Amino acid sequence: MDQGIASASARFGIGQAVRRREDDRLLRGKGHFAGDVTLPNQLYAYLLRSPHPHARVISINIARAAAAPGVHAILTGDDAAADGLGCPPGLSGAAPPAYPKNRDGSEFIEVPYLPLARARAMYVGHEVALIIADSLQQARDAAELIAIEWEILPHVTEAADALAPGAPALQEHVPGNRVLDWSFGDSAAVQAAFDAAAHVARLTVEQTRITQGFMEPRAAVADYDDATGRWTLHTCTQAANRAKEYLADHVFKVDRERFRVLSADVGGGFGGKIHLYNEYALVCWAARRLGRPVKWVSDRTEGFLSDWMTRDQRCSGELALDSEGRILALRIRQIANTGAFVTPLAIIPPTWNFLRSTQVLYRTQLCHAEVQVAITNTCPVNIYRGAGRPEGTYIVERLLDQAAAEMGMDRAEIRRRNLIPDDALPFKTFIGLNYDSGRFADGQAMALRLADWDGFAARRAADAKAGRLRGIGISNYVEVAGGMPREFAEMRIKGSTNRVEVMAGSGPMGQGCETAYAQLAVALLGVEPGCVDVIMGDTDRVKWGDGSYATRSMRVAGTAIHLAGTKVIEIGKQAAAHLLEAAATDIAFEEGRFFIGGTDRGISLFEVARAIETGKLPTELGNALGAEIDHVADGPSFPNGCHVCEVSICTETGVVRIENYVAVDDVGRVINPMIVHGQIHGGIAQGIGQTLLEQIVHDAATGQILTASFMDYTMPRADDLPNLVTAMNEVPSPKNPLGVKGAGEGGITGALAAVVGAVSDAVSVHGVRHIDMPVTPEKVLRAIGKL
């Protein structure tokens, strides 16, 4: 038997809690991030950013700065225009399916985001000038010498204020600062349902603006080869091939093969590193102009100003119910802030993604929604983990809490009455999706049992005697796992080295792709995991791919890998038939060996690969054992679950302590339980951060960010989290051969309403039914009359 071949699939294949192979190097500080890249003869880039939220650039004098020590170039928006530098794509360039249109049928209004500001700066942090020098400090010093004459213009930072009559006009081509006025559903039918309702619950909630908070700051290092006219860009992206396409097609307007994008380890993405930031295009431009590599790394303050932000919505919801608490109709009115520019996918979270998630797991048949999206003088907004799904779930789950309180019902019972029963699947939602699988009532029952829902009253009474408040919250959720359905994968068997190469267009950002993709190869081929090399984030080696986002890595890219491996086995059977002098239909494959069925005559996978590589087989079998797949997924999948959170509150300090958190999730077939539970834990942690701690705050008078450091913007720490109890309610998806639904965003989707619901329940003894995020001690104390 060849080295590396073993009966490994039972030990390391699908369903096994295999330790993450990437963790050894990451924990030892041996990861390879974009900021670690240093190239010979490298220069450093620094960006001068606007200190004003809205100002006209009257003049820029760079003379003193250009003469400063070590400075090689100072480039402005006029230089970019003179060189024909294009604009990274907005919505139309990103090419996703079916963008929402205005209610009159017209298209949304795009607001292009030039690489460097020209006539005006539109937010604090807007890129104004690029300084290139021998060292970063020299570039910073030179930036201080640039003299800009500004005309300060009126600004607005809140979406509701931007849409109000008399608001400052931010773009001539955007009347009333409204880029989208969207409507969905039959308003007359919904109104009729409300007219017939026995009860109507109403609530307005805020989704505060938050930042991505990547562990790894954004970075880019670009090199240009004048002889070949080819760029190499090292950066931290969730979608290397997208970056290549955007740079070639939109910014430089050249053939795509003139770019190689390399993205090795990525220290957190959450959606914020999918698309092309201006800084990445700028270092490529500077490298070509100067003929030397150029490196840019964001510092933390710069990241707070320029990393695309998220959420920032105000939603008013109404729920019509009959006398038994069954939902008749849902009505939504929402305002969303997209920031100064419309980035790729920016209008998807507050519209389609949001509305798809408001179905949750319930039999709601009628919905009418109105959504307005406004531009403001703030950093642009883009997607972040969940991307509309947590927001949609949040409003419906909080409305159900309101309805239960007003109708005198148990919050778990009102949900149970509305759950889609198993025998109703497949179930067509009001937006036209088909829920294909799940056991929703079982999931809720499991969560209630693990959380000891029935024993809560005793725990609340005990805390009351000790002078503390105690509350419990529940949230069902469904995560419509979509994204672009097309993905690439390739698998190669290297007979000369006894290794398997897996090439995937979906890359890592901390979620364990390297391990899970190797497990797929092990399960199919029966090789030891150490024989499998997983290759991602290199556009010269991975032909194309759409990247990691929208819970699509295992669901779409994993399926592509599985299909590529299946194709490899079929090709291998044809080759083995020649070598074993048998019919291909008689050849079986198991645990790394091809053999004639019913006999012990066989040959190993790597022996077959060597025979092909050395030309011992017919030429129609090619010169290597391998296959590539261009896979298109069969629509979205529907991960779902039920989360229960229990909190206690100190009435003297207002501090909220999470005492218990239970999450029961249906992610479909579980490839690696350890990784899946880790994904759920991470999502819950981010949800707890958003609900209790995080908020980007702007000073309305000056437009300045008041929370531009981790001293002011509070991230969740280990002591903010309880021991999380996570369990699987596993129902395989019928939409792909792996049975996978996805685990990337369920944790945060269920967390928001569970946590806020628990806090609101705790303070309900003081007559308060809702506290908006983040639920700070100050808000709690005000709610209970202590401030």
Short mmCIF file of N, CA and C in Angstrom, two decimals, residues 445-591:
data_model
loop_
_atom_site.label_atom_id
_atom_site.label_comp_id
_atom_site.label_asym_id
_atom_site.label_seq_id
_atom_site.Cartn_x
_atom_site.Cartn_y
_atom_site.Cartn_z
N ALA A 445 -38.59 23.01 21.23
CA ALA A 445 -38.76 22.19 22.43
C ALA A 445 -37.41 21.81 23.03
N MET A 446 -36.43 21.48 22.18
CA MET A 446 -35.10 21.15 22.67
C MET A 446 -34.49 22.33 23.41
N ALA A 447 -34.61 23.52 22.83
CA ALA A 447 -34.01 24.71 23.44
C ALA A 447 -34.67 25.01 24.79
N LEU A 448 -35.98 24.91 24.86
CA LEU A 448 -36.67 25.19 26.12
C LEU A 448 -36.26 24.19 27.20
N ARG A 449 -36.10 22.94 26.80
CA ARG A 449 -35.71 21.91 27.76
C ARG A 449 -34.29 22.15 28.27
N LEU A 450 -33.36 22.43 27.36
CA LEU A 450 -31.98 22.67 27.76
C LEU A 450 -31.83 23.92 28.61
N ALA A 451 -32.69 24.90 28.38
CA ALA A 451 -32.63 26.16 29.15
C ALA A 451 -33.44 26.07 30.44
N ASP A 452 -34.13 24.98 30.65
CA ASP A 452 -35.02 24.84 31.82
C ASP A 452 -35.98 26.02 31.90
N TRP A 453 -36.68 26.24 30.82
CA TRP A 453 -37.65 27.33 30.73
C TRP A 453 -38.69 27.23 31.84
N ASP A 454 -39.15 26.01 32.12
CA ASP A 454 -40.20 25.84 33.13
C ASP A 454 -39.70 26.16 34.54
N GLY A 455 -38.38 26.08 34.77
CA GLY A 455 -37.85 26.37 36.09
C GLY A 455 -37.44 27.82 36.29
N PHE A 456 -37.71 28.67 35.27
CA PHE A 456 -37.26 30.06 35.35
C PHE A 456 -37.93 30.83 36.49
N ALA A 457 -39.20 30.60 36.71
CA ALA A 457 -39.92 31.38 37.73
C ALA A 457 -39.26 31.26 39.09
N ALA A 458 -38.78 30.08 39.42
CA ALA A 458 -38.11 29.90 40.71
C ALA A 458 -36.80 30.67 40.76
N ARG A 459 -36.07 30.67 39.67
CA ARG A 459 -34.80 31.40 39.63
C ARG A 459 -35.05 32.91 39.71
N ARG A 460 -36.10 33.36 39.06
CA ARG A 460 -36.45 34.79 39.13
C ARG A 460 -36.82 35.18 40.56
N ALA A 461 -37.58 34.34 41.22
CA ALA A 461 -37.99 34.65 42.59
C ALA A 461 -36.77 34.70 43.52
N ALA A 462 -35.83 33.79 43.32
CA ALA A 462 -34.63 33.78 44.15
C ALA A 462 -33.81 35.04 43.95
N ASP A 463 -33.70 35.49 42.71
CA ASP A 463 -32.95 36.73 42.45
C ASP A 463 -33.68 37.94 43.03
N ALA A 464 -34.99 37.94 42.96
CA ALA A 464 -35.76 39.06 43.51
C ALA A 464 -35.51 39.20 45.00
N LYS A 465 -35.41 38.09 45.71
CA LYS A 465 -35.12 38.14 47.14
C LYS A 465 -33.75 38.73 47.41
N ALA A 466 -32.81 38.52 46.44
CA ALA A 466 -31.45 39.05 46.58
C ALA A 466 -31.32 40.47 46.04
N GLY A 467 -32.44 41.06 45.61
CA GLY A 467 -32.40 42.43 45.09
C GLY A 467 -31.94 42.55 43.65
N ARG A 468 -31.99 41.43 42.90
CA ARG A 468 -31.59 41.46 41.50
C ARG A 468 -32.80 41.19 40.61
N LEU A 469 -32.71 41.68 39.37
CA LEU A 469 -33.73 41.39 38.37
C LEU A 469 -33.26 40.20 37.53
N ARG A 470 -34.20 39.42 37.05
CA ARG A 470 -33.85 38.28 36.20
C ARG A 470 -34.85 38.19 35.07
N GLY A 471 -34.34 37.89 33.87
CA GLY A 471 -35.21 37.80 32.71
C GLY A 471 -34.77 36.68 31.79
N ILE A 472 -35.70 36.22 30.97
CA ILE A 472 -35.40 35.16 30.01
C ILE A 472 -35.98 35.57 28.66
N GLY A 473 -35.26 35.28 27.60
CA GLY A 473 -35.69 35.63 26.25
C GLY A 473 -35.58 34.45 25.33
N ILE A 474 -36.41 34.44 24.30
CA ILE A 474 -36.42 33.35 23.32
C ILE A 474 -36.48 33.95 21.92
N SER A 475 -35.81 33.30 21.00
CA SER A 475 -35.86 33.75 19.60
C SER A 475 -35.73 32.54 18.68
N ASN A 476 -36.74 32.33 17.86
CA ASN A 476 -36.59 31.43 16.73
C ASN A 476 -35.96 32.21 15.58
N TYR A 477 -35.38 31.51 14.64
CA TYR A 477 -34.81 32.21 13.48
C TYR A 477 -34.75 31.26 12.29
N VAL A 478 -34.71 31.83 11.13
CA VAL A 478 -34.30 31.12 9.93
C VAL A 478 -33.29 32.01 9.24
N GLU A 479 -32.24 31.41 8.76
CA GLU A 479 -31.23 32.17 8.02
C GLU A 479 -31.29 31.74 6.57
N VAL A 480 -31.75 32.63 5.70
CA VAL A 480 -31.80 32.30 4.28
C VAL A 480 -30.38 32.39 3.74
N ALA A 481 -29.74 31.25 3.60
CA ALA A 481 -28.35 31.19 3.18
C ALA A 481 -28.29 31.23 1.66
N GLY A 482 -27.92 32.39 1.15
CA GLY A 482 -27.95 32.57 -0.30
C GLY A 482 -26.59 32.89 -0.87
N GLY A 483 -26.39 34.16 -1.25
CA GLY A 483 -25.16 34.53 -1.94
C GLY A 483 -25.19 34.05 -3.38
N MET A 484 -24.13 34.36 -4.11
CA MET A 484 -24.06 33.90 -5.50
C MET A 484 -24.01 32.38 -5.52
N PRO A 485 -24.84 31.75 -6.34
CA PRO A 485 -24.94 30.29 -6.30
C PRO A 485 -23.82 29.54 -6.99
N ARG A 486 -22.97 30.26 -7.74
CA ARG A 486 -21.96 29.60 -8.56
C ARG A 486 -20.61 29.57 -7.85
N GLU A 487 -19.92 28.44 -7.93
CA GLU A 487 -18.61 28.33 -7.30
C GLU A 487 -17.75 27.30 -8.02
N PHE A 488 -16.45 27.46 -7.85
CA PHE A 488 -15.46 26.62 -8.54
C PHE A 488 -14.69 25.78 -7.54
N ALA A 489 -14.35 24.56 -7.96
CA ALA A 489 -13.44 23.72 -7.18
C ALA A 489 -12.68 22.81 -8.14
N GLU A 490 -11.50 22.43 -7.72
CA GLU A 490 -10.67 21.52 -8.51
C GLU A 490 -9.99 20.55 -7.56
N MET A 491 -9.85 19.30 -7.99
CA MET A 491 -9.13 18.31 -7.19
C MET A 491 -8.13 17.60 -8.09
N ARG A 492 -6.90 17.48 -7.62
CA ARG A 492 -5.82 16.83 -8.36
C ARG A 492 -5.15 15.77 -7.49
N ILE A 493 -4.93 14.60 -8.05
CA ILE A 493 -4.22 13.53 -7.37
C ILE A 493 -2.80 13.50 -7.92
N LYS A 494 -1.81 13.71 -7.07
CA LYS A 494 -0.41 13.81 -7.49
C LYS A 494 0.27 12.46 -7.21
N GLY A 495 0.36 11.63 -8.24
CA GLY A 495 0.96 10.31 -8.07
C GLY A 495 2.43 10.35 -7.74
N SER A 496 3.12 11.39 -8.21
CA SER A 496 4.57 11.48 -7.97
C SER A 496 4.90 11.77 -6.51
N THR A 497 3.97 12.37 -5.78
CA THR A 497 4.24 12.76 -4.39
C THR A 497 3.25 12.15 -3.39
N ASN A 498 2.31 11.34 -3.90
CA ASN A 498 1.27 10.76 -3.04
C ASN A 498 0.51 11.83 -2.26
N ARG A 499 0.11 12.86 -2.99
CA ARG A 499 -0.64 13.94 -2.34
C ARG A 499 -1.89 14.27 -3.15
N VAL A 500 -2.85 14.89 -2.45
CA VAL A 500 -4.09 15.35 -3.06
C VAL A 500 -4.14 16.86 -2.94
N GLU A 501 -4.41 17.53 -4.05
CA GLU A 501 -4.57 18.97 -4.04
C GLU A 501 -6.04 19.32 -4.22
N VAL A 502 -6.54 20.16 -3.32
CA VAL A 502 -7.91 20.67 -3.42
C VAL A 502 -7.82 22.17 -3.61
N MET A 503 -8.32 22.67 -4.73
CA MET A 503 -8.36 24.10 -5.01
C MET A 503 -9.79 24.60 -4.86
N ALA A 504 -9.95 25.64 -4.04
CA ALA A 504 -11.30 26.14 -3.77
C ALA A 504 -11.35 27.64 -3.96
N GLY A 505 -12.44 28.11 -4.57
CA GLY A 505 -12.62 29.54 -4.78
C GLY A 505 -13.15 30.26 -3.57
N SER A 506 -13.47 29.52 -2.54
CA SER A 506 -13.93 30.11 -1.28
C SER A 506 -12.78 30.04 -0.29
N GLY A 507 -12.43 31.19 0.31
CA GLY A 507 -11.22 31.26 1.11
C GLY A 507 -11.46 31.34 2.59
N PRO A 508 -10.37 31.22 3.37
CA PRO A 508 -10.49 31.21 4.83
C PRO A 508 -10.52 32.61 5.42
N MET A 509 -11.23 32.74 6.53
CA MET A 509 -11.19 33.97 7.32
C MET A 509 -11.38 33.61 8.79
N GLY A 510 -10.91 32.41 9.15
CA GLY A 510 -11.00 31.97 10.52
C GLY A 510 -12.04 30.91 10.77
N GLN A 511 -12.79 30.50 9.73
CA GLN A 511 -13.91 29.59 9.95
C GLN A 511 -13.56 28.13 9.77
N GLY A 512 -12.29 27.80 9.49
CA GLY A 512 -11.89 26.39 9.44
C GLY A 512 -12.02 25.72 8.09
N CYS A 513 -12.01 26.49 7.00
CA CYS A 513 -12.17 25.90 5.67
C CYS A 513 -11.09 24.88 5.36
N GLU A 514 -9.86 25.18 5.74
CA GLU A 514 -8.75 24.30 5.40
C GLU A 514 -8.99 22.89 5.96
N THR A 515 -9.47 22.82 7.18
CA THR A 515 -9.74 21.53 7.80
C THR A 515 -10.96 20.87 7.18
N ALA A 516 -12.05 21.60 7.06
CA ALA A 516 -13.30 21.01 6.58
C ALA A 516 -13.18 20.55 5.13
N TYR A 517 -12.50 21.33 4.29
CA TYR A 517 -12.34 20.92 2.90
C TYR A 517 -11.47 19.67 2.80
N ALA A 518 -10.45 19.57 3.64
CA ALA A 518 -9.64 18.36 3.68
C ALA A 518 -10.48 17.16 4.10
N GLN A 519 -11.40 17.37 5.06
CA GLN A 519 -12.27 16.29 5.49
C GLN A 519 -13.12 15.76 4.34
N LEU A 520 -13.57 16.65 3.47
CA LEU A 520 -14.34 16.20 2.32
C LEU A 520 -13.52 15.28 1.43
N ALA A 521 -12.26 15.63 1.20
CA ALA A 521 -11.38 14.79 0.39
C ALA A 521 -11.12 13.46 1.07
N VAL A 522 -10.90 13.49 2.37
CA VAL A 522 -10.67 12.26 3.13
C VAL A 522 -11.88 11.34 3.03
N ALA A 523 -13.07 11.92 3.18
CA ALA A 523 -14.30 11.12 3.14
C ALA A 523 -14.49 10.45 1.79
N LEU A 524 -14.15 11.15 0.73
CA LEU A 524 -14.33 10.61 -0.61
C LEU A 524 -13.24 9.61 -0.99
N LEU A 525 -12.00 9.98 -0.68
CA LEU A 525 -10.86 9.23 -1.21
C LEU A 525 -10.26 8.23 -0.24
N GLY A 526 -10.52 8.40 1.05
CA GLY A 526 -9.96 7.48 2.03
C GLY A 526 -8.50 7.70 2.33
N VAL A 527 -7.95 8.87 2.01
CA VAL A 527 -6.55 9.17 2.29
C VAL A 527 -6.43 9.79 3.68
N GLU A 528 -5.23 9.79 4.21
CA GLU A 528 -4.98 10.46 5.47
C GLU A 528 -5.08 11.98 5.26
N PRO A 529 -5.58 12.71 6.24
CA PRO A 529 -5.71 14.17 6.06
C PRO A 529 -4.39 14.86 5.80
N GLY A 530 -3.28 14.31 6.31
CA GLY A 530 -1.98 14.92 6.08
C GLY A 530 -1.52 14.86 4.64
N CYS A 531 -2.20 14.04 3.82
CA CYS A 531 -1.88 13.95 2.39
C CYS A 531 -2.59 15.01 1.56
N VAL A 532 -3.49 15.76 2.18
CA VAL A 532 -4.34 16.69 1.43
C VAL A 532 -3.83 18.11 1.60
N ASP A 533 -3.57 18.77 0.48
CA ASP A 533 -3.19 20.18 0.46
C ASP A 533 -4.38 21.00 -0.04
N VAL A 534 -4.83 21.93 0.78
CA VAL A 534 -5.95 22.79 0.40
C VAL A 534 -5.39 24.14 -0.04
N ILE A 535 -5.72 24.52 -1.26
CA ILE A 535 -5.16 25.73 -1.87
C ILE A 535 -6.29 26.73 -2.09
N MET A 536 -6.15 27.89 -1.49
CA MET A 536 -7.17 28.95 -1.58
C MET A 536 -6.46 30.30 -1.67
N GLY A 537 -7.16 31.30 -2.13
CA GLY A 537 -6.65 32.67 -2.07
C GLY A 537 -5.48 32.96 -2.97
N ASP A 538 -5.35 32.26 -4.09
CA ASP A 538 -4.30 32.53 -5.07
C ASP A 538 -4.93 32.44 -6.44
N THR A 539 -5.13 33.57 -7.09
CA THR A 539 -5.88 33.59 -8.35
C THR A 539 -5.10 32.99 -9.51
N ASP A 540 -3.80 32.75 -9.35
CA ASP A 540 -3.05 32.03 -10.38
C ASP A 540 -3.25 30.52 -10.27
N ARG A 541 -3.59 30.05 -9.09
CA ARG A 541 -3.76 28.61 -8.90
C ARG A 541 -5.23 28.20 -8.85
N VAL A 542 -6.08 29.10 -8.38
CA VAL A 542 -7.52 28.83 -8.34
C VAL A 542 -8.16 29.67 -9.44
N LYS A 543 -8.70 29.04 -10.44
CA LYS A 543 -9.08 29.72 -11.68
C LYS A 543 -10.11 30.83 -11.44
N TRP A 544 -11.06 30.55 -10.60
CA TRP A 544 -12.03 31.58 -10.25
C TRP A 544 -12.80 31.12 -9.02
N GLY A 545 -13.65 31.97 -8.53
CA GLY A 545 -14.44 31.63 -7.35
C GLY A 545 -15.05 32.90 -6.79
N ASP A 546 -16.17 32.76 -6.12
CA ASP A 546 -16.88 33.95 -5.63
C ASP A 546 -16.57 34.29 -4.19
N GLY A 547 -15.91 33.39 -3.46
CA GLY A 547 -15.45 33.75 -2.13
C GLY A 547 -16.30 33.21 -1.00
N SER A 548 -15.91 33.62 0.21
CA SER A 548 -16.55 33.16 1.44
C SER A 548 -17.45 34.26 1.99
N TYR A 549 -18.75 34.01 2.01
CA TYR A 549 -19.72 34.93 2.59
C TYR A 549 -21.08 34.25 2.51
N ALA A 550 -22.07 34.80 3.18
CA ALA A 550 -23.46 34.36 3.07
C ALA A 550 -23.63 32.87 3.37
N THR A 551 -22.86 32.34 4.30
CA THR A 551 -22.99 30.94 4.70
C THR A 551 -22.89 30.02 3.48
N ARG A 552 -21.94 30.31 2.58
CA ARG A 552 -21.87 29.56 1.34
C ARG A 552 -20.62 28.68 1.22
N SER A 553 -19.67 28.77 2.15
CA SER A 553 -18.40 28.06 1.96
C SER A 553 -18.61 26.56 1.86
N MET A 554 -19.21 25.94 2.86
CA MET A 554 -19.41 24.49 2.79
C MET A 554 -20.59 24.15 1.89
N ARG A 555 -21.63 24.98 1.94
CA ARG A 555 -22.84 24.68 1.18
C ARG A 555 -22.61 24.72 -0.32
N VAL A 556 -21.84 25.70 -0.81
CA VAL A 556 -21.63 25.84 -2.25
C VAL A 556 -20.23 25.35 -2.64
N ALA A 557 -19.19 25.92 -2.01
CA ALA A 557 -17.83 25.50 -2.35
C ALA A 557 -17.58 24.06 -1.91
N GLY A 558 -18.08 23.68 -0.73
CA GLY A 558 -17.91 22.31 -0.28
C GLY A 558 -18.57 21.32 -1.22
N THR A 559 -19.76 21.66 -1.70
CA THR A 559 -20.44 20.80 -2.67
C THR A 559 -19.63 20.71 -3.95
N ALA A 560 -19.05 21.82 -4.40
CA ALA A 560 -18.21 21.80 -5.60
C ALA A 560 -17.01 20.88 -5.40
N ILE A 561 -16.39 20.92 -4.22
CA ILE A 561 -15.27 20.03 -3.93
C ILE A 561 -15.73 18.57 -3.97
N HIS A 562 -16.86 18.30 -3.35
CA HIS A 562 -17.40 16.94 -3.34
C HIS A 562 -17.64 16.45 -4.77
N LEU A 563 -18.22 17.30 -5.60
CA LEU A 563 -18.51 16.90 -6.98
C LEU A 563 -17.23 16.71 -7.78
N ALA A 564 -16.23 17.55 -7.53
CA ALA A 564 -14.94 17.38 -8.20
C ALA A 564 -14.31 16.05 -7.80
N GLY A 565 -14.36 15.73 -6.51
CA GLY A 565 -13.82 14.46 -6.04
C GLY A 565 -14.56 13.26 -6.62
N THR A 566 -15.87 13.38 -6.72
CA THR A 566 -16.67 12.30 -7.32
C THR A 566 -16.27 12.08 -8.77
N LYS A 567 -16.01 13.19 -9.47
CA LYS A 567 -15.59 13.09 -10.87
C LYS A 567 -14.20 12.46 -10.98
N VAL A 568 -13.31 12.80 -10.04
CA VAL A 568 -11.98 12.19 -10.02
C VAL A 568 -12.10 10.67 -9.89
N ILE A 569 -12.97 10.22 -9.02
CA ILE A 569 -13.13 8.78 -8.82
C ILE A 569 -13.65 8.12 -10.09
N GLU A 570 -14.58 8.75 -10.79
CA GLU A 570 -15.10 8.17 -12.02
C GLU A 570 -14.02 8.08 -13.09
N ILE A 571 -13.19 9.13 -13.20
CA ILE A 571 -12.06 9.08 -14.16
C ILE A 571 -11.08 7.99 -13.75
N GLY A 572 -10.84 7.91 -12.44
CA GLY A 572 -9.93 6.89 -11.93
C GLY A 572 -10.41 5.48 -12.22
N LYS A 573 -11.72 5.27 -12.18
CA LYS A 573 -12.25 3.95 -12.49
C LYS A 573 -11.97 3.57 -13.94
N GLN A 574 -12.08 4.56 -14.84
CA GLN A 574 -11.76 4.29 -16.25
C GLN A 574 -10.30 3.89 -16.40
N ALA A 575 -9.42 4.60 -15.69
CA ALA A 575 -7.99 4.29 -15.77
C ALA A 575 -7.68 2.95 -15.12
N ALA A 576 -8.29 2.70 -13.97
CA ALA A 576 -8.04 1.43 -13.28
C ALA A 576 -8.53 0.25 -14.11
N ALA A 577 -9.61 0.44 -14.87
CA ALA A 577 -10.11 -0.64 -15.72
C ALA A 577 -9.05 -1.06 -16.75
N HIS A 578 -8.34 -0.09 -17.31
CA HIS A 578 -7.26 -0.40 -18.24
C HIS A 578 -6.14 -1.15 -17.53
N LEU A 579 -5.76 -0.68 -16.36
CA LEU A 579 -4.63 -1.27 -15.64
C LEU A 579 -4.96 -2.66 -15.12
N LEU A 580 -6.20 -2.89 -14.74
CA LEU A 580 -6.60 -4.18 -14.19
C LEU A 580 -7.22 -5.11 -15.24
N GLU A 581 -7.31 -4.60 -16.48
CA GLU A 581 -7.85 -5.36 -17.59
C GLU A 581 -9.26 -5.87 -17.27
N ALA A 582 -10.10 -4.91 -16.90
CA ALA A 582 -11.48 -5.23 -16.55
C ALA A 582 -12.38 -4.16 -17.15
N ALA A 583 -13.66 -4.43 -17.11
CA ALA A 583 -14.63 -3.43 -17.57
C ALA A 583 -14.75 -2.34 -16.51
N ALA A 584 -14.92 -1.11 -16.97
CA ALA A 584 -15.04 0.01 -16.03
C ALA A 584 -16.24 -0.17 -15.11
N THR A 585 -17.29 -0.82 -15.61
CA THR A 585 -18.47 -1.03 -14.77
C THR A 585 -18.22 -2.02 -13.64
N ASP A 586 -17.14 -2.78 -13.75
CA ASP A 586 -16.80 -3.75 -12.70
C ASP A 586 -15.87 -3.17 -11.64
N ILE A 587 -15.43 -1.95 -11.84
CA ILE A 587 -14.46 -1.35 -10.92
C ILE A 587 -15.19 -0.63 -9.80
N ALA A 588 -14.78 -0.93 -8.59
CA ALA A 588 -15.30 -0.25 -7.41
C ALA A 588 -14.17 0.56 -6.78
N PHE A 589 -14.55 1.50 -5.91
CA PHE A 589 -13.55 2.32 -5.22
C PHE A 589 -13.92 2.41 -3.75
N GLU A 590 -12.94 2.18 -2.89
CA GLU A 590 -13.19 2.26 -1.46
C GLU A 590 -11.88 2.48 -0.72
N GLU A 591 -11.87 3.44 0.17
CA GLU A 591 -10.72 3.70 1.05
C GLU A 591 -9.39 3.76 0.28
#
